Amino acid sequence: MRRGAAAAAPGALLSPLPTMLLLPFSALALFLLTCLALEPPPRRPSPSNPAFRGFQRQFLLGYLPALAADWLQGPLLFQLLHSRGFLRSQIAALYSCGFASNVTFSLISGSFVDRLGRKKSCVLSSGLCSVSCLLQLSQDFLALAAARLLAGLGTSLLFSAFESWYIHEHLERHDFPAEWIADTFSCVALWNSGLAVAAGLLAELVAEGLALGPVAPFLVAVPFLALSGILAGKNWDENYGKSRPCGKACREGLRGLVSDPRALLLGLVQALPHGIPLGIAFSGFTAASAAGSALFRRGVAGRLRLQPLRLLPASVLLLALALLLLALPLHPPGGFLAVLLLQLSCGMYFPAMAFLRRRLERGGDAAGGARWLRLPLGLGVALALPALPGDPAGTRGGDTAE
């Protein structure tokens, strides 16, 4: 909100402001403390664990900066486009470009990554996202559309190439036990949530502290992307998958989807949850996700020693409950708490899904088929966003903030 708007009606914001600030930051503190309380105590490593921990650390050092950069680009994107004077319908179209490119490329990303090389694909992801961030400096609509397309491509590689590289190195080159993969991805989920909390706060800080405004987080993301690309390119070994034509890989994926009901169920579950950053509550929501990851780690590594497969239904049930609550006519605090529950379930869901995807990757075709189930949802979102009600006729996006 602009300063002029606040000065025009100082009393209007006085009463809701304490609640708007107190509730998200209280939730942030509560869930961060919950993460610390639920984190299982470190276990004494077995004789083979030091090598595994070193390999895991090498992977995290290359992957986490890319995840941090991805989170930095989220909180203020709408504010950036709105400040450029675009209509809401135009902003929706730009969002649709990103959705469409991400979902469409994800169908062939597995084959593309396998043929190009997984390490090269990780470096390429960092490069594409860096160019996308730099294009945010432009005020041209086509340049910004190109930025969203590149961001969609880079994000698709981010969430396919890094994971594929790690699984191949873990199982094939280092010959570590397959059960240790769940430990790595639960660490990724926990760190990812922490980075999201920090990225939300950092985005607000640099946007307010630098003269560049809401474009500042995108520029801050570039060094993180460069660090990820340099560490992956320098320290990781290259590996490849099966070299198959993209069309054949898509057909095999569909065939595997039809023939294996497990892949159908996994893909349907994978297509549904979505984390939605909501302005000032961004850090509180991501802290709830971190608490969910801590619950997952406690269940897997604590006294209960639960299998990840048993934790997935619990996360989906929590998600269903959260969506049911959001469908009710709740007051804003109630809606905020419902979204906290949704994020908590997502924190449990993502490491469990990573474990199941690893098991399906042994089947090859079934794992590729699960990607097809994201296509209807992603294209539906891309087509629905431009159809949302826009600004009144003759009103520019920048004018509505006055």
Short mmCIF file of C-alpha atoms in Angstrom, two decimals, residues 55-196:
data_model
loop_
_atom_site.label_atom_id
_atom_site.label_comp_id
_atom_site.label_asym_id
_atom_site.label_seq_id
_atom_site.Cartn_x
_atom_site.Cartn_y
_atom_site.Cartn_z
CA PHE A 55 27.61 -36.48 -0.07
CA GLN A 56 24.34 -35.16 1.35
CA ARG A 57 26.03 -31.88 2.32
CA GLN A 58 27.44 -31.51 -1.20
CA PHE A 59 23.96 -31.93 -2.65
CA LEU A 60 22.33 -29.50 -0.23
CA LEU A 61 24.97 -26.82 -0.86
CA GLY A 62 24.08 -26.86 -4.56
CA TYR A 63 20.31 -27.28 -4.19
CA LEU A 64 19.35 -25.00 -1.31
CA PRO A 65 20.55 -21.71 -2.88
CA ALA A 66 18.35 -22.45 -5.90
CA LEU A 67 15.38 -23.07 -3.62
CA ALA A 68 16.08 -19.83 -1.75
CA ALA A 69 16.13 -17.93 -5.04
CA ASP A 70 12.83 -19.53 -6.04
CA TRP A 71 11.19 -18.38 -2.80
CA LEU A 72 12.56 -14.85 -3.16
CA GLN A 73 10.69 -14.45 -6.44
CA GLY A 74 7.28 -15.30 -4.98
CA PRO A 75 6.09 -12.82 -2.34
CA LEU A 76 6.25 -9.55 -4.27
CA LEU A 77 5.63 -10.62 -7.88
CA PHE A 78 2.04 -9.38 -7.92
CA GLN A 79 3.06 -6.13 -6.23
CA LEU A 80 5.79 -5.62 -8.83
CA LEU A 81 3.45 -6.13 -11.78
CA HIS A 82 0.76 -4.02 -10.15
CA SER A 83 3.19 -1.16 -9.59
CA ARG A 84 4.05 -1.20 -13.30
CA GLY A 85 0.47 -0.16 -14.07
CA PHE A 86 -0.83 -3.41 -15.54
CA LEU A 87 -4.49 -4.37 -15.28
CA ARG A 88 -5.38 -7.38 -13.16
CA SER A 89 -6.35 -9.26 -16.31
CA GLN A 90 -2.89 -8.57 -17.75
CA ILE A 91 -1.24 -9.73 -14.54
CA ALA A 92 -3.34 -12.89 -14.67
CA ALA A 93 -2.18 -13.48 -18.24
CA LEU A 94 1.45 -13.17 -17.12
CA TYR A 95 0.86 -15.68 -14.36
CA SER A 96 -0.76 -17.99 -16.91
CA CYS A 97 2.38 -17.85 -19.07
CA GLY A 98 4.39 -19.23 -16.18
CA PHE A 99 1.84 -21.94 -15.34
CA ALA A 100 1.50 -23.05 -18.96
CA SER A 101 5.23 -23.24 -19.67
CA ASN A 102 5.91 -25.10 -16.42
CA VAL A 103 3.20 -27.71 -16.90
CA THR A 104 3.81 -28.24 -20.62
CA PHE A 105 7.58 -28.60 -20.27
CA SER A 106 7.20 -30.93 -17.28
CA LEU A 107 5.80 -33.57 -19.65
CA ILE A 108 9.11 -33.82 -21.48
CA SER A 109 11.47 -32.57 -18.77
CA GLY A 110 12.38 -36.10 -17.67
CA SER A 111 13.50 -37.12 -21.17
CA PHE A 112 15.20 -33.75 -21.74
CA VAL A 113 17.15 -33.99 -18.49
CA ASP A 114 18.19 -37.58 -19.16
CA ARG A 115 19.55 -36.71 -22.60
CA LEU A 116 21.22 -33.39 -21.80
CA GLY A 117 22.72 -34.58 -18.51
CA ARG A 118 21.34 -33.99 -15.06
CA LYS A 119 24.17 -31.76 -13.85
CA LYS A 120 23.96 -29.63 -17.00
CA SER A 121 20.21 -29.38 -16.50
CA CYS A 122 20.70 -28.10 -12.96
CA VAL A 123 23.09 -25.43 -14.22
CA LEU A 124 20.66 -24.58 -17.04
CA SER A 125 17.86 -24.17 -14.49
CA SER A 126 19.92 -21.57 -12.63
CA GLY A 127 20.71 -19.76 -15.87
CA LEU A 128 17.09 -19.62 -17.07
CA CYS A 129 15.85 -18.35 -13.72
CA SER A 130 18.62 -15.72 -13.60
CA VAL A 131 17.63 -14.34 -17.00
CA SER A 132 14.00 -14.34 -15.87
CA CYS A 133 14.91 -12.30 -12.78
CA LEU A 134 16.86 -9.75 -14.80
CA LEU A 135 13.98 -9.36 -17.25
CA GLN A 136 11.84 -8.13 -14.34
CA LEU A 137 13.68 -4.81 -14.70
CA SER A 138 11.81 -4.24 -17.95
CA GLN A 139 8.41 -2.56 -18.06
CA ASP A 140 7.52 -4.07 -21.43
CA PHE A 141 4.67 -6.59 -21.32
CA LEU A 142 6.27 -8.96 -23.84
CA ALA A 143 9.58 -8.93 -21.96
CA LEU A 144 7.76 -9.77 -18.74
CA ALA A 145 5.83 -12.54 -20.53
CA ALA A 146 9.17 -13.95 -21.69
CA ALA A 147 10.39 -13.74 -18.08
CA ARG A 148 7.42 -15.82 -16.90
CA LEU A 149 8.01 -18.39 -19.65
CA LEU A 150 11.68 -18.74 -18.70
CA ALA A 151 10.74 -18.93 -15.02
CA GLY A 152 8.32 -21.77 -15.80
CA LEU A 153 11.00 -23.69 -17.70
CA GLY A 154 13.62 -23.09 -15.03
CA THR A 155 11.29 -24.10 -12.21
CA SER A 156 10.34 -27.30 -14.02
CA LEU A 157 14.04 -28.20 -14.22
CA LEU A 158 14.57 -27.15 -10.61
CA PHE A 159 12.07 -29.71 -9.35
CA SER A 160 13.12 -32.53 -11.65
CA ALA A 161 16.84 -32.34 -12.50
CA PHE A 162 18.20 -31.87 -8.99
CA GLU A 163 16.17 -34.72 -7.54
CA SER A 164 17.01 -37.07 -10.44
CA TRP A 165 20.71 -36.25 -10.13
CA TYR A 166 20.71 -37.01 -6.42
CA ILE A 167 18.84 -40.32 -6.68
CA HIS A 168 21.17 -41.61 -9.41
CA GLU A 169 24.30 -40.62 -7.49
CA HIS A 170 22.94 -42.02 -4.22
CA LEU A 171 22.02 -45.42 -5.62
CA GLU A 172 24.33 -45.97 -8.59
CA ARG A 173 27.60 -44.19 -7.91
CA HIS A 174 27.79 -44.29 -4.10
CA ASP A 175 25.65 -47.41 -3.54
CA PHE A 176 24.09 -46.06 -0.35
CA PRO A 177 21.02 -47.82 1.10
CA ALA A 178 17.81 -46.70 -0.55
CA GLU A 179 16.24 -46.09 2.86
CA TRP A 180 18.59 -43.13 3.43
CA ILE A 181 16.98 -41.18 0.57
CA ALA A 182 14.02 -40.33 2.81
CA ASP A 183 16.43 -38.68 5.26
CA THR A 184 17.80 -36.40 2.55
CA PHE A 185 14.42 -35.31 1.24
CA SER A 186 13.02 -34.70 4.70
CA CYS A 187 16.06 -32.45 5.30
CA VAL A 188 15.33 -30.69 2.01
CA ALA A 189 11.69 -30.15 2.99
CA LEU A 190 12.65 -28.75 6.39
CA TRP A 191 15.36 -26.47 5.02
CA ASN A 192 13.07 -25.41 2.19
CA SER A 193 10.44 -24.25 4.65
CA GLY A 194 13.03 -22.36 6.67
CA LEU A 195 14.35 -20.71 3.53
CA ALA A 196 10.82 -19.71 2.59
#
